[in-house]
């Protein structure tokens, strides 16, 4: 079978397409999945561009990709699954340390040792290949009606984890949020916007994508307000792209923007990966509010910041900061329900997020700067996918 791998070479690591043996079931609880499509995100960008991935111990290569939508083609007798079922797979695996309470409790997304593995990212092969074998414990069924947008289950699970954390955290008080400010209009920013609108919240998205961009139109299509960053108003702005993992270097811009537009957010989602915004956001946030960090900073940015300001905002105004980067089975399951609700309320908008469709062979040379919103790799044709899903046919290749 064909696979996209991060490979160890004489001059360092590189990404390429290679042939691998197709995996076989190893136990009665295993399932074999034919990959239909795999989404690419910022982590994949870092692996492909910066060779960020960690190879399995003793291996010379790592199959990359962690956002899977596939169809079960073979199921072990103890798996409780059957051929023809759509499915996705959890990304993180427990560390195995008996002292890690979280991993022992099925909450490996909160692993306390840091010795977890992640499929396609760290120490375990991923899903950018034709076939995947996995224990059914880590396989999440996806309803057939979600076939068009099911590849978004994994990124949406990160958004769902935020809401699950907020639900636990905000039991500390009577909290009724009304307004949300989202920084960045990449895939996570847009999924956050669609999610918050599906919950009836007022949504503002602040991003450097143009006012006439697909990003902006998706925000407006669900009833949100889109605000394009004006670089001339941003002191010291650099060339980073706020929509996809960077942002203006003038950290004062976010709070000034919120004041200027009279936006008083109860919840701020930082989805740009531009870390200075995380600190500036504390000033813009309403008392008792929550700042959610979804964008992972990959650089080494440094700023001067008032530690007293942070102290006062968090202590005197009861503000909180949470992060979300990897999710549990419960988050995956609520992700599916949420996507169904979004599709029912805003038909077609989820599909619009997937702006570039690629083949396996195009992945190693992909220029992520040219991706409008989100790139998805299709491993089968639409006709073949329909046959596998509709017929429940076991594929023995």
Tab-separated table of C-alpha atoms in Angstrom:
chain	number	residue	atom	x	y	z
A	1	UNK	CA	0.000	0.000	0.000
A	2	UNK	CA	1.080	3.614	-0.493
A	3	UNK	CA	1.827	5.866	2.465
A	4	UNK	CA	3.250	9.319	3.177
A	5	UNK	CA	6.146	9.026	5.606
A	6	UNK	CA	8.633	11.172	7.443
A	7	UNK	CA	11.830	9.299	6.679
A	8	UNK	CA	15.315	9.317	8.177
A	9	UNK	CA	17.911	9.955	5.495
A	10	UNK	CA	21.639	10.613	5.270
A	11	UNK	CA	21.038	14.365	5.231
A	12	UNK	CA	18.315	14.388	7.837
A	13	UNK	CA	14.576	13.772	7.774
A	14	UNK	CA	12.402	14.260	4.702
A	15	UNK	CA	8.803	13.509	3.657
A	16	UNK	CA	8.078	11.163	0.778
A	17	UNK	CA	5.566	8.649	-0.595
A	18	UNK	CA	6.561	5.010	-0.216
A	19	UNK	CA	5.162	1.488	-0.436
A	20	UNK	CA	4.485	-0.425	2.781
A	21	UNK	CA	2.948	-3.826	3.535
A	22	UNK	CA	-0.766	-3.549	4.231
A	23	UNK	CA	-1.440	-4.153	7.951
A	24	UNK	CA	-3.388	-7.182	9.150
A	25	UNK	CA	-5.562	-7.783	12.185
A	26	UNK	CA	-3.471	-8.775	15.195
A	27	UNK	CA	-6.230	-9.586	17.671
A	28	UNK	CA	-9.974	-10.270	17.989
A	29	UNK	CA	-10.663	-6.673	19.003
A	30	UNK	CA	-8.923	-5.119	15.998
A	31	UNK	CA	-10.521	-3.514	12.972
A	32	UNK	CA	-8.994	-2.794	9.586
A	33	UNK	CA	-9.973	0.516	8.062
A	34	UNK	CA	-9.690	1.686	4.465
A	35	UNK	CA	-8.708	5.351	4.658
A	36	UNK	CA	-11.059	7.531	2.630
A	37	UNK	CA	-9.660	10.966	3.446
A	38	UNK	CA	-7.175	12.532	5.844
A	39	UNK	CA	-7.171	16.185	6.845
A	40	UNK	CA	-3.989	18.226	7.192
A	41	UNK	CA	-3.482	20.835	9.897
A	42	UNK	CA	-0.781	23.005	11.457
A	43	UNK	CA	0.933	20.019	13.041
A	44	UNK	CA	1.228	18.350	9.635
A	45	UNK	CA	2.608	21.599	8.271
A	46	UNK	CA	5.354	21.544	10.895
A	47	UNK	CA	6.118	17.881	10.196
A	48	UNK	CA	6.317	18.407	6.434
A	49	UNK	CA	8.086	21.759	6.537
A	50	UNK	CA	10.138	21.597	9.748
A	51	UNK	CA	10.452	17.803	10.284
A	52	UNK	CA	8.675	18.092	13.635
A	53	UNK	CA	7.501	14.463	13.979
A	54	UNK	CA	9.028	11.875	16.321
A	55	UNK	CA	9.725	8.490	14.724
A	56	UNK	CA	8.685	5.272	16.516
A	57	UNK	CA	11.453	3.854	18.664
A	58	UNK	CA	13.943	1.962	16.518
A	59	UNK	CA	12.179	2.894	13.262
A	60	UNK	CA	13.581	4.792	10.289
A	61	UNK	CA	10.269	6.342	9.254
A	62	UNK	CA	6.895	7.576	10.522
A	63	UNK	CA	3.603	7.438	8.609
A	64	UNK	CA	2.161	10.915	9.135
A	65	UNK	CA	-1.455	12.178	9.248
A	66	UNK	CA	-3.869	12.103	12.202
A	67	UNK	CA	-7.262	13.377	10.973
A	68	UNK	CA	-8.846	10.237	9.569
A	69	UNK	CA	-12.137	9.357	7.985
A	70	UNK	CA	-12.284	5.746	6.866
A	71	UNK	CA	-14.522	2.756	6.409
A	72	UNK	CA	-14.208	-0.551	8.237
A	73	UNK	CA	-13.340	-3.335	5.786
A	74	UNK	CA	-12.567	-6.095	8.273
A	75	UNK	CA	-13.566	-6.476	11.913
A	76	UNK	CA	-12.403	-8.897	14.583
A	77	UNK	CA	-15.115	-10.880	16.390
A	78	UNK	CA	-14.641	-8.927	19.629
A	79	UNK	CA	-14.603	-5.482	18.010
A	80	UNK	CA	-18.397	-4.945	17.989
A	81	UNK	CA	-18.015	-3.355	14.542
A	82	UNK	CA	-18.798	-4.496	11.017
A	83	UNK	CA	-17.592	-3.814	7.474
A	84	UNK	CA	-19.140	-0.774	5.834
A	85	UNK	CA	-19.185	1.376	8.986
A	86	UNK	CA	-17.636	4.810	8.724
A	87	UNK	CA	-15.099	5.501	11.443
A	88	UNK	CA	-12.383	7.759	12.749
A	89	UNK	CA	-9.606	6.958	15.216
A	90	UNK	CA	-8.373	8.671	18.380
A	91	UNK	CA	-4.904	10.182	18.050
A	92	UNK	CA	-3.233	9.869	21.442
A	93	UNK	CA	-2.273	6.645	23.248
A	94	UNK	CA	-1.639	6.299	27.007
A	95	UNK	CA	1.881	6.421	28.393
A	96	UNK	CA	1.743	3.056	30.167
A	97	UNK	CA	3.089	4.420	33.443
A	98	UNK	CA	1.069	2.927	36.299
A	99	UNK	CA	1.458	6.176	38.232
A	100	UNK	CA	-0.339	8.224	35.554
A	101	UNK	CA	-3.899	8.348	36.834
A	102	UNK	CA	-5.186	10.096	33.725
A	103	UNK	CA	-3.885	7.493	31.282
A	104	UNK	CA	-5.153	4.677	33.490
A	105	UNK	CA	-8.594	6.333	33.418
A	106	UNK	CA	-8.803	6.672	29.629
A	107	UNK	CA	-7.903	10.374	29.749
A	108	UNK	CA	-4.589	10.176	27.951
A	109	UNK	CA	-5.204	13.673	26.591
A	110	UNK	CA	-4.317	14.798	30.130
A	111	UNK	CA	-1.254	12.516	30.433
A	112	UNK	CA	0.890	13.684	33.365
A	113	UNK	CA	4.168	11.990	32.405
A	114	UNK	CA	4.547	13.332	28.866
A	115	UNK	CA	5.477	9.864	27.594
A	116	UNK	CA	2.316	9.358	25.540
A	117	UNK	CA	2.425	8.558	21.826
A	118	UNK	CA	0.327	10.148	19.086
A	119	UNK	CA	-0.472	8.483	15.802
A	120	UNK	CA	1.097	10.314	12.920
A	121	UNK	CA	2.884	12.760	15.191
A	122	UNK	CA	4.907	11.188	17.948
A	123	UNK	CA	6.186	7.648	18.204
A	124	UNK	CA	3.344	5.887	16.343
A	125	UNK	CA	2.418	5.586	12.668
A	126	UNK	CA	-0.467	7.691	11.483
A	127	UNK	CA	-3.196	7.503	8.887
A	128	UNK	CA	-1.873	8.903	5.580
A	129	UNK	CA	-1.861	5.430	4.074
A	130	UNK	CA	-4.338	3.171	2.363
A	131	UNK	CA	-5.104	0.881	5.324
A	132	UNK	CA	-5.044	1.299	9.087
A	133	UNK	CA	-5.403	-1.399	11.748
A	134	UNK	CA	-6.520	-0.275	15.190
A	135	UNK	CA	-7.960	-1.674	18.390
A	136	UNK	CA	-11.679	-0.984	18.509
A	137	UNK	CA	-11.140	0.768	21.880
A	138	UNK	CA	-9.720	3.693	19.920
A	139	UNK	CA	-12.117	3.569	16.960
A	140	UNK	CA	-15.098	5.962	16.926
A	141	UNK	CA	-18.027	5.119	14.605
A	142	UNK	CA	-19.194	7.963	12.361
A	143	UNK	CA	-22.782	8.056	11.006
A	144	UNK	CA	-23.056	7.608	7.248
A	145	UNK	CA	-24.837	10.925	6.863
A	146	UNK	CA	-21.597	12.602	8.005
A	147	UNK	CA	-19.592	11.189	5.091
A	148	UNK	CA	-19.142	14.554	3.342
A	149	UNK	CA	-17.652	16.282	6.385
A	150	UNK	CA	-16.622	13.417	8.685
A	151	UNK	CA	-12.923	14.153	8.202
A	152	UNK	CA	-13.530	17.223	10.417
A	153	UNK	CA	-14.389	15.115	13.481
A	154	UNK	CA	-10.843	15.231	14.884
A	155	UNK	CA	-10.328	19.027	14.633
A	156	UNK	CA	-13.867	19.616	15.893
A	157	UNK	CA	-13.059	17.404	18.895
A	158	UNK	CA	-10.516	20.020	19.982
A	159	UNK	CA	-13.277	22.641	19.954
A	160	UNK	CA	-15.546	20.291	21.900
A	161	UNK	CA	-12.848	19.741	24.513
A	162	UNK	CA	-12.886	23.491	25.177
A	163	UNK	CA	-16.606	23.434	25.843
A	164	UNK	CA	-16.292	20.373	28.049
A	165	UNK	CA	-13.604	22.129	30.079
A	166	UNK	CA	-15.668	25.294	30.278
A	167	UNK	CA	-18.642	23.280	31.504
A	168	UNK	CA	-16.567	21.998	34.420
A	169	UNK	CA	-14.735	25.242	35.142
A	170	UNK	CA	-17.674	27.623	35.043
A	171	UNK	CA	-19.686	25.654	37.554
A	172	UNK	CA	-17.843	27.931	39.970
A	173	UNK	CA	-20.387	30.691	39.282
A	174	UNK	CA	-23.635	31.612	37.547
A	175	UNK	CA	-22.319	32.287	34.045
A	176	UNK	CA	-24.394	33.081	30.987
A	177	UNK	CA	-22.078	33.995	28.080
A	178	UNK	CA	-23.410	36.102	25.232
A	179	UNK	CA	-20.462	37.278	23.151
A	180	UNK	CA	-17.473	35.401	21.745
A	181	UNK	CA	-14.340	36.805	20.120
A	182	UNK	CA	-12.327	34.421	17.928
A	183	UNK	CA	-8.784	35.316	16.875
A	184	UNK	CA	-7.868	33.675	13.578
A	185	UNK	CA	-9.981	32.255	10.763
A	186	UNK	CA	-8.168	29.040	9.984
A	187	UNK	CA	-9.962	25.683	10.325
A	188	UNK	CA	-10.124	25.769	14.134
A	189	UNK	CA	-11.234	29.399	14.178
A	190	UNK	CA	-14.028	28.715	11.694
A	191	UNK	CA	-15.125	25.543	13.496
A	192	UNK	CA	-15.208	27.531	16.731
A	193	UNK	CA	-17.305	30.213	15.016
A	194	UNK	CA	-19.786	27.693	13.595
A	195	UNK	CA	-19.978	25.941	16.963
A	196	UNK	CA	-20.644	29.116	18.931
A	197	UNK	CA	-23.263	30.290	16.444
A	198	UNK	CA	-24.994	26.895	16.668
A	199	UNK	CA	-25.269	27.592	20.406
A	200	UNK	CA	-26.863	30.999	19.819
A	201	UNK	CA	-23.862	33.088	20.852
A	202	UNK	CA	-22.858	36.348	19.236
A	203	UNK	CA	-19.623	35.733	17.312
A	204	UNK	CA	-16.876	38.119	16.218
A	205	UNK	CA	-13.898	36.810	14.222
A	206	UNK	CA	-10.723	38.917	13.940
A	207	UNK	CA	-8.319	37.793	11.225
A	208	UNK	CA	-5.994	38.909	8.472
A	209	UNK	CA	-7.847	37.026	5.756
A	210	UNK	CA	-9.528	39.515	3.448
A	211	UNK	CA	-13.093	40.673	3.925
A	212	UNK	CA	-13.913	39.046	0.576
A	213	UNK	CA	-12.253	35.715	1.465
A	214	UNK	CA	-13.909	32.325	1.852
A	215	UNK	CA	-13.038	32.543	5.549
A	216	UNK	CA	-14.971	35.778	5.980
A	217	UNK	CA	-17.933	34.525	3.956
A	218	UNK	CA	-18.267	31.379	6.098
A	219	UNK	CA	-18.353	33.555	9.228
A	220	UNK	CA	-21.028	35.792	7.768
A	221	UNK	CA	-23.001	32.823	6.433
A	222	UNK	CA	-23.579	31.550	9.967
A	223	UNK	CA	-24.531	34.974	11.309
A	224	UNK	CA	-21.179	36.004	12.752
A	225	UNK	CA	-19.357	39.289	12.240
A	226	UNK	CA	-16.016	39.254	10.457
A	227	UNK	CA	-13.347	41.865	11.175
A	228	UNK	CA	-10.307	42.119	8.941
A	229	UNK	CA	-7.120	43.198	10.688
A	230	UNK	CA	-5.974	46.558	9.382
A	231	UNK	CA	-2.179	46.263	9.240
A	232	UNK	CA	-1.750	50.033	9.060
A	233	UNK	CA	-3.263	50.236	12.526
A	234	UNK	CA	-0.991	47.509	13.871
A	235	UNK	CA	2.312	48.862	15.210
A	236	UNK	CA	5.251	46.744	14.092
A	237	UNK	CA	3.115	44.340	12.049
A	238	UNK	CA	5.086	41.576	10.382
A	239	UNK	CA	4.336	39.132	7.583
A	240	UNK	CA	2.769	36.422	9.740
A	241	UNK	CA	-0.639	35.153	8.678
A	242	UNK	CA	-3.108	35.461	11.521
A	243	UNK	CA	-5.572	33.182	9.785
A	244	UNK	CA	-3.274	30.219	9.630
A	245	UNK	CA	-0.764	30.302	12.441
A	246	UNK	CA	0.823	33.751	12.679
A	247	UNK	CA	-0.207	37.290	13.320
A	248	UNK	CA	0.679	40.949	13.620
A	249	UNK	CA	3.594	41.541	15.960
A	250	UNK	CA	1.988	44.580	17.574
A	251	UNK	CA	0.496	42.941	20.638
A	252	UNK	CA	-1.520	46.030	21.545
A	253	UNK	CA	-3.821	45.501	18.563
A	254	UNK	CA	-6.281	42.997	20.030
A	255	UNK	CA	-7.360	44.998	23.079
A	256	UNK	CA	-7.520	48.215	21.074
A	257	UNK	CA	-9.617	46.499	18.422
A	258	UNK	CA	-12.088	45.197	21.025
A	259	UNK	CA	-12.454	48.659	22.574
A	260	UNK	CA	-12.811	50.358	19.196
A	261	UNK	CA	-15.504	47.925	18.035
A	262	UNK	CA	-17.197	47.888	21.459
A	263	UNK	CA	-16.846	44.137	21.753
A	264	UNK	CA	-17.024	42.826	25.323
A	265	UNK	CA	-16.350	39.098	25.013
A	266	UNK	CA	-17.267	36.574	27.677
A	267	UNK	CA	-15.132	34.018	25.875
A	268	UNK	CA	-12.077	34.477	23.652
A	269	UNK	CA	-10.759	31.720	21.398
A	270	UNK	CA	-7.119	32.207	20.402
A	271	UNK	CA	-6.863	30.119	17.230
A	272	UNK	CA	-4.062	31.896	15.385
A	273	UNK	CA	-1.063	30.374	17.143
A	274	UNK	CA	0.341	33.886	17.651
A	275	UNK	CA	1.157	33.632	21.347
A	276	UNK	CA	1.297	37.373	22.220
A	277	UNK	CA	-2.448	37.583	21.615
A	278	UNK	CA	-3.009	35.171	24.489
A	279	UNK	CA	-1.730	37.721	26.965
A	280	UNK	CA	-3.306	40.756	25.342
A	281	UNK	CA	-6.637	38.904	25.311
A	282	UNK	CA	-6.796	38.956	29.095
A	283	UNK	CA	-7.356	42.710	29.046
A	284	UNK	CA	-10.185	42.453	26.533
A	285	UNK	CA	-12.029	39.643	28.337
A	286	UNK	CA	-15.067	40.341	30.497
A	287	UNK	CA	-14.873	39.615	34.243
A	288	UNK	CA	-15.428	35.895	34.970
A	289	UNK	CA	-14.587	35.127	31.349
A	290	UNK	CA	-12.512	32.359	29.825
A	291	UNK	CA	-9.613	32.544	27.381
A	292	UNK	CA	-9.257	29.333	25.338
A	293	UNK	CA	-5.952	28.662	23.595
A	294	UNK	CA	-6.225	26.390	20.547
A	295	UNK	CA	-3.421	27.699	18.373
A	296	UNK	CA	-0.064	26.109	19.222
A	297	UNK	CA	2.863	28.528	19.050
A	298	UNK	CA	5.747	26.985	17.116
A	299	UNK	CA	8.292	29.790	17.240
A	300	UNK	CA	10.316	31.543	19.937
A	301	UNK	CA	8.568	34.893	20.227
A	302	UNK	CA	9.361	37.111	23.200
A	303	UNK	CA	7.492	40.150	24.490
A	304	UNK	CA	7.529	42.382	27.515
A	305	UNK	CA	4.378	41.913	29.539
A	306	UNK	CA	2.989	43.255	32.787
A	307	UNK	CA	2.852	40.308	35.166
A	308	UNK	CA	0.899	42.494	37.588
A	309	UNK	CA	-1.746	43.033	34.912
A	310	UNK	CA	-2.156	39.287	34.464
A	311	UNK	CA	-2.343	38.817	38.211
A	312	UNK	CA	-5.020	41.482	38.607
A	313	UNK	CA	-7.115	40.230	35.694
A	314	UNK	CA	-7.098	36.631	36.954
A	315	UNK	CA	-7.393	37.293	40.683
A	316	UNK	CA	-9.571	40.387	40.924
A	317	UNK	CA	-11.760	39.645	37.899
A	318	UNK	CA	-11.879	35.825	38.121
A	319	UNK	CA	-10.655	35.251	34.581
A	320	UNK	CA	-9.402	31.820	33.530
A	321	UNK	CA	-7.160	30.361	30.816
A	322	UNK	CA	-7.544	26.870	29.345
A	323	UNK	CA	-5.865	25.054	26.477
A	324	UNK	CA	-6.963	22.340	24.055
A	325	UNK	CA	-4.849	20.368	21.618
A	326	UNK	CA	-5.791	16.692	21.939
A	327	UNK	CA	-9.146	15.173	22.780
A	328	UNK	CA	-10.766	12.096	24.308
A	329	UNK	CA	-13.403	9.686	23.037
A	330	UNK	CA	-16.142	11.744	24.706
A	331	UNK	CA	-14.947	14.819	22.808
A	332	UNK	CA	-14.917	12.884	19.519
A	333	UNK	CA	-18.461	11.681	20.138
A	334	UNK	CA	-19.764	15.152	20.988
A	335	UNK	CA	-17.863	16.428	17.942
A	336	UNK	CA	-19.969	14.218	15.689
A	337	UNK	CA	-23.200	15.469	17.241
A	338	UNK	CA	-22.057	19.059	16.932
A	339	UNK	CA	-21.099	18.700	13.274
A	340	UNK	CA	-24.522	17.233	12.553
A	341	UNK	CA	-26.152	20.226	14.243
A	342	UNK	CA	-23.970	22.697	12.365
A	343	UNK	CA	-24.776	21.009	9.058
A	344	UNK	CA	-28.498	21.126	9.845
A	345	UNK	CA	-28.375	24.823	10.752
A	346	UNK	CA	-25.872	26.009	8.130
A	347	UNK	CA	-26.022	23.518	5.252
A	348	UNK	CA	-22.899	23.217	3.164
A	349	UNK	CA	-20.638	25.419	5.274
A	350	UNK	CA	-18.581	22.533	6.684
A	351	UNK	CA	-17.734	21.287	3.203
A	352	UNK	CA	-16.644	24.810	2.272
A	353	UNK	CA	-13.875	24.636	4.872
A	354	UNK	CA	-12.144	21.952	2.804
A	355	UNK	CA	-10.809	24.244	0.118
A	356	UNK	CA	-8.041	22.036	-1.328
A	357	UNK	CA	-8.394	18.333	-2.191
A	358	UNK	CA	-5.124	16.490	-2.736
A	359	UNK	CA	-3.749	13.089	-3.691
A	360	UNK	CA	-1.105	11.255	-1.664
A	361	UNK	CA	1.545	12.184	-4.180
A	362	UNK	CA	0.946	15.910	-3.717
A	363	UNK	CA	1.544	15.931	0.039
A	364	UNK	CA	5.378	16.059	0.246
A	365	UNK	CA	5.563	19.204	-1.904
A	366	UNK	CA	2.507	20.958	-0.477
A	367	UNK	CA	2.982	24.685	0.126
A	368	UNK	CA	0.767	25.337	3.136
A	369	UNK	CA	0.952	29.076	2.558
A	370	UNK	CA	-1.181	28.512	-0.550
A	371	UNK	CA	-3.916	26.623	1.315
A	372	UNK	CA	-6.995	28.831	1.528
A	373	UNK	CA	-8.548	27.220	4.623
A	374	UNK	CA	-7.973	23.470	4.898
A	375	UNK	CA	-6.336	20.800	2.756
A	376	UNK	CA	-7.723	17.259	2.682
A	377	UNK	CA	-6.076	14.227	1.097
A	378	UNK	CA	-8.451	11.867	-0.723
A	379	UNK	CA	-7.229	8.267	-0.845
A	380	UNK	CA	-10.135	6.854	-2.881
A	381	UNK	CA	-12.503	8.218	-5.497
A	382	UNK	CA	-16.000	9.280	-4.542
A	383	UNK	CA	-17.355	6.252	-6.388
A	384	UNK	CA	-15.101	3.849	-4.499
A	385	UNK	CA	-16.006	5.476	-1.192
A	386	UNK	CA	-19.709	5.083	-1.958
A	387	UNK	CA	-19.184	1.422	-2.809
A	388	UNK	CA	-17.325	0.688	0.411
A	389	UNK	CA	-19.778	2.590	2.615
A	390	UNK	CA	-22.929	1.505	0.892
A	391	UNK	CA	-22.125	-2.112	0.297
A	392	UNK	CA	-20.315	-2.994	3.484
A	393	UNK	CA	-17.964	-4.999	1.275
A	394	UNK	CA	-14.883	-6.520	2.826
A	395	UNK	CA	-11.853	-5.271	0.922
A	396	UNK	CA	-9.129	-7.845	1.090
A	397	UNK	CA	-6.389	-5.964	-0.755
